[in-house]
Amino acid sequence: MPSLLALATPLAMLLPFLGQSGELVAGTALVSETPARVPAETVADGNGSPKGIPASQRGPAQRTNVAPLDTFRGGQIVRQVRIESRVILRVSPARSQNRNSLMAQLPQQSLRTQYEERRMNKCVPVTSIAGVQTGSGNRLLLFMRDAKIVSVNLEKACRARDFYSGFYVEQNADGKLCVDRDKLQSRSGAKCEVERMRQLVAIEK
């Protein structure tokens, strides 16, 4: 028969495991005996926050992504207004007295005096034009305030006689009448571009 010592040795080796299992059972009992917290009622108060939850434990208030300015602008209708201003100048036909006085201010020459065209600047100040007179074909004569005479050639399809009562021209930023840029408008509605300018200078044969 085996001795008592041989039987007691396996029991001694099982004692540590039996003690740990007892502690686990006791720990489980302690956890089960702890009273569980009952969640507070989630009834919202007047401010929209749930009752029964401390302010420190409440989550952050919900924020909207709509900016106040966007809300303000959303109800507005934006309209763009463009204002343009135009100034139209009228050049009247030269009066006979003015034309005679301008011609009289030119150097006195004999009856054989003729005029030739000479190159000049492509622009003249509109305010320096004293009057206009129709010429042959598509040519106009401008009488300047400084006693000069300027010959203006219009487009080939235009007739000078359409401008017998003067012309209108839109004022530009520089205040000048220029070749290949400005158009003269007659009272009858004809529009002709200025193609050439020449100064008339008296010569002797």
Short mmCIF file of C-alpha atoms in Angstrom, two decimals:
data_model
loop_
_atom_site.label_atom_id
_atom_site.label_comp_id
_atom_site.label_asym_id
_atom_site.label_seq_id
_atom_site.Cartn_x
_atom_site.Cartn_y
_atom_site.Cartn_z
CA MET A 1 0.00 0.00 0.00
CA PRO A 2 1.28 3.50 -0.75
CA SER A 3 2.31 5.52 2.17
CA LEU A 4 0.38 8.54 3.46
CA LEU A 5 3.23 10.83 2.38
CA ALA A 6 2.85 9.79 -1.22
CA LEU A 7 -0.89 10.54 -1.10
CA ALA A 8 -0.45 13.91 0.62
CA THR A 9 2.05 15.26 -1.93
CA PRO A 10 -0.48 15.74 -4.79
CA LEU A 11 -2.92 17.41 -2.40
CA ALA A 12 -0.26 19.87 -1.27
CA MET A 13 0.42 20.83 -4.90
CA LEU A 14 -3.29 21.55 -5.54
CA LEU A 15 -3.73 23.87 -2.53
CA PRO A 16 -2.40 27.09 -4.24
CA PHE A 17 -4.78 26.67 -7.17
CA LEU A 18 -7.71 26.09 -4.85
CA GLY A 19 -6.91 29.34 -3.00
CA GLN A 20 -6.83 31.44 -6.21
CA SER A 21 -10.15 30.01 -7.36
CA GLY A 22 -11.67 30.94 -4.05
CA GLU A 23 -10.49 34.52 -4.41
CA LEU A 24 -11.95 34.72 -7.90
CA VAL A 25 -15.28 33.47 -6.67
CA ALA A 26 -15.24 36.00 -3.85
CA GLY A 27 -14.32 38.83 -6.23
CA THR A 28 -17.18 37.90 -8.50
CA ALA A 29 -19.54 37.99 -5.61
CA LEU A 30 -18.33 41.45 -4.60
CA VAL A 31 -18.85 42.82 -8.06
CA SER A 32 -22.31 41.37 -8.33
CA GLU A 33 -23.28 42.76 -4.96
CA THR A 34 -22.29 46.37 -5.96
CA PRO A 35 -25.49 48.29 -6.76
CA ALA A 36 -25.65 49.46 -10.39
CA ARG A 37 -26.23 53.14 -11.10
CA VAL A 38 -29.55 53.88 -12.64
CA PRO A 39 -29.25 56.39 -15.56
CA ALA A 40 -30.95 59.67 -14.96
CA GLU A 41 -34.00 60.58 -16.94
CA THR A 42 -33.12 62.19 -20.24
CA VAL A 43 -35.92 64.71 -20.16
CA ALA A 44 -34.81 67.97 -21.69
CA ASP A 45 -35.24 71.13 -19.68
CA GLY A 46 -36.24 74.51 -21.05
CA ASN A 47 -32.72 75.21 -22.39
CA GLY A 48 -32.62 71.99 -24.40
CA SER A 49 -30.20 70.25 -21.95
CA PRO A 50 -31.12 66.86 -20.44
CA LYS A 51 -32.18 66.88 -16.80
CA GLY A 52 -30.36 64.86 -14.20
CA ILE A 53 -26.91 65.33 -15.82
CA PRO A 54 -24.49 67.75 -14.12
CA ALA A 55 -23.35 70.69 -16.17
CA SER A 56 -19.73 69.51 -15.96
CA GLN A 57 -20.68 66.16 -17.55
CA ARG A 58 -22.87 67.57 -20.27
CA GLY A 59 -21.48 67.50 -23.77
CA PRO A 60 -20.72 70.66 -25.73
CA ALA A 61 -23.70 72.45 -27.20
CA GLN A 62 -24.35 71.79 -30.86
CA ARG A 63 -23.19 74.57 -33.16
CA THR A 64 -24.48 75.37 -36.57
CA ASN A 65 -22.12 75.86 -39.50
CA VAL A 66 -24.05 78.87 -40.84
CA ALA A 67 -22.25 82.16 -40.24
CA PRO A 68 -24.33 85.22 -39.30
CA LEU A 69 -23.07 87.17 -42.32
CA ASP A 70 -24.02 84.34 -44.65
CA THR A 71 -27.51 84.34 -43.19
CA PHE A 72 -27.73 88.11 -43.63
CA ARG A 73 -26.49 88.02 -47.18
CA GLY A 74 -28.69 85.12 -48.11
CA GLY A 75 -31.76 87.32 -48.13
CA GLN A 76 -30.19 90.03 -50.26
CA ILE A 77 -30.26 90.39 -54.05
CA VAL A 78 -27.08 91.88 -55.45
CA ARG A 79 -27.48 94.09 -58.50
CA GLN A 80 -24.68 95.79 -60.39
CA VAL A 81 -25.28 99.17 -61.96
CA ARG A 82 -22.93 100.53 -64.61
CA ILE A 83 -23.04 104.25 -65.31
CA GLU A 84 -21.58 105.58 -68.53
CA SER A 85 -21.29 109.22 -69.44
CA ARG A 86 -20.84 110.58 -72.96
CA VAL A 87 -20.15 114.13 -74.06
CA ILE A 88 -21.07 115.09 -77.62
CA LEU A 89 -19.61 118.28 -79.07
CA ARG A 90 -21.15 120.16 -81.99
CA VAL A 91 -19.13 122.15 -84.48
CA SER A 92 -21.27 124.67 -86.36
CA PRO A 93 -20.64 126.01 -89.85
CA ALA A 94 -18.33 128.99 -89.94
CA ARG A 95 -20.18 132.28 -90.20
CA SER A 96 -19.31 134.51 -93.08
CA GLN A 97 -17.95 137.21 -90.79
CA ASN A 98 -15.78 134.77 -88.91
CA ARG A 99 -14.59 133.16 -92.11
CA ASN A 100 -13.73 136.52 -93.64
CA SER A 101 -11.92 137.64 -90.51
CA LEU A 102 -9.92 134.42 -90.41
CA MET A 103 -9.01 134.79 -94.05
CA ALA A 104 -8.11 138.44 -93.43
CA GLN A 105 -5.69 137.43 -90.69
CA LEU A 106 -3.75 135.34 -93.17
CA PRO A 107 -0.78 137.08 -94.83
CA GLN A 108 -2.00 139.42 -97.55
CA GLN A 109 -1.18 137.93 -100.92
CA SER A 110 -2.03 138.76 -104.49
CA LEU A 111 -5.02 137.32 -106.31
CA ARG A 112 -2.80 134.59 -107.69
CA THR A 113 -2.30 133.16 -104.18
CA GLN A 114 -3.02 129.49 -103.90
CA TYR A 115 -2.93 127.04 -101.03
CA GLU A 116 -1.15 123.77 -100.76
CA GLU A 117 -1.62 120.95 -98.28
CA ARG A 118 1.15 120.23 -95.84
CA ARG A 119 1.57 117.45 -93.35
CA MET A 120 0.56 118.12 -89.80
CA ASN A 121 -0.19 116.30 -86.59
CA LYS A 122 -2.88 113.64 -86.74
CA CYS A 123 -4.88 115.30 -83.97
CA VAL A 124 -6.24 118.77 -83.29
CA PRO A 125 -7.96 120.01 -80.12
CA VAL A 126 -11.70 120.11 -80.64
CA THR A 127 -12.01 123.35 -78.70
CA SER A 128 -9.63 125.05 -81.16
CA ILE A 129 -12.07 124.57 -84.06
CA ALA A 130 -13.95 127.79 -84.74
CA GLY A 131 -16.11 126.51 -87.60
CA VAL A 132 -16.44 124.13 -90.53
CA GLN A 133 -17.18 124.53 -94.23
CA THR A 134 -17.98 121.88 -96.81
CA GLY A 135 -15.55 121.34 -99.65
CA SER A 136 -15.54 119.23 -102.77
CA GLY A 137 -16.05 115.49 -102.68
CA ASN A 138 -15.44 114.14 -99.19
CA ARG A 139 -13.40 117.08 -97.91
CA LEU A 140 -14.22 119.49 -95.11
CA LEU A 141 -12.45 122.72 -94.19
CA LEU A 142 -11.89 123.45 -90.52
CA PHE A 143 -11.26 127.06 -89.53
CA MET A 144 -9.12 127.13 -86.41
CA ARG A 145 -9.06 129.83 -83.77
CA ASP A 146 -5.37 130.49 -84.41
CA ALA A 147 -6.17 131.56 -88.01
CA LYS A 148 -5.13 128.25 -89.56
CA ILE A 149 -7.15 126.24 -92.06
CA VAL A 150 -7.18 122.46 -91.86
CA SER A 151 -8.41 120.22 -94.66
CA VAL A 152 -10.11 117.03 -93.45
CA ASN A 153 -10.69 114.07 -95.74
CA LEU A 154 -13.47 111.69 -94.73
CA GLU A 155 -14.11 108.13 -95.84
CA LYS A 156 -14.46 107.67 -99.57
CA ALA A 157 -18.10 106.66 -99.26
CA CYS A 158 -18.96 109.90 -97.41
CA ARG A 159 -20.06 113.17 -98.95
CA ALA A 160 -19.01 116.52 -97.57
CA ARG A 161 -22.38 118.09 -98.37
CA ASP A 162 -24.01 115.91 -95.72
CA PHE A 163 -22.19 118.08 -93.17
CA TYR A 164 -23.44 121.44 -94.45
CA SER A 165 -24.97 122.19 -91.05
CA GLY A 166 -21.90 121.15 -89.06
CA PHE A 167 -21.10 117.89 -87.30
CA TYR A 168 -21.12 116.17 -83.94
CA VAL A 169 -18.17 114.38 -82.40
CA GLU A 170 -17.87 112.42 -79.18
CA GLN A 171 -15.40 113.92 -76.76
CA ASN A 172 -12.47 111.69 -75.86
CA ALA A 173 -10.32 111.75 -72.77
CA ASP A 174 -7.63 113.78 -74.56
CA GLY A 175 -10.18 116.25 -75.97
CA LYS A 176 -8.82 115.93 -79.51
CA LEU A 177 -10.09 115.06 -82.97
CA CYS A 178 -7.76 112.43 -84.44
CA VAL A 179 -7.25 110.63 -87.73
CA ASP A 180 -8.20 106.94 -87.96
CA ARG A 181 -9.96 107.14 -84.61
CA ASP A 182 -12.82 109.61 -84.42
CA LYS A 183 -16.00 109.70 -86.46
CA LEU A 184 -17.98 112.77 -87.41
CA GLN A 185 -21.75 112.54 -87.32
CA SER A 186 -24.00 114.78 -89.36
CA ARG A 187 -27.45 115.94 -88.34
CA SER A 188 -28.92 113.57 -90.92
CA GLY A 189 -27.31 110.61 -89.13
CA ALA A 190 -24.34 109.94 -91.41
CA LYS A 191 -21.16 108.81 -89.63
CA CYS A 192 -17.78 109.20 -91.30
CA GLU A 193 -14.32 108.50 -89.99
CA VAL A 194 -11.56 111.05 -90.38
CA GLU A 195 -8.98 109.57 -92.75
CA ARG A 196 -6.57 112.45 -93.26
CA MET A 197 -5.71 115.94 -92.06
CA ARG A 198 -3.66 118.53 -93.89
CA GLN A 199 -2.90 122.15 -93.18
CA LEU A 200 -3.58 124.63 -95.98
CA VAL A 201 -0.69 127.03 -96.44
CA ALA A 202 -0.73 129.98 -98.85
CA ILE A 203 1.92 129.92 -101.57
CA GLU A 204 2.91 132.18 -104.46
CA LYS A 205 3.34 131.16 -108.04
#
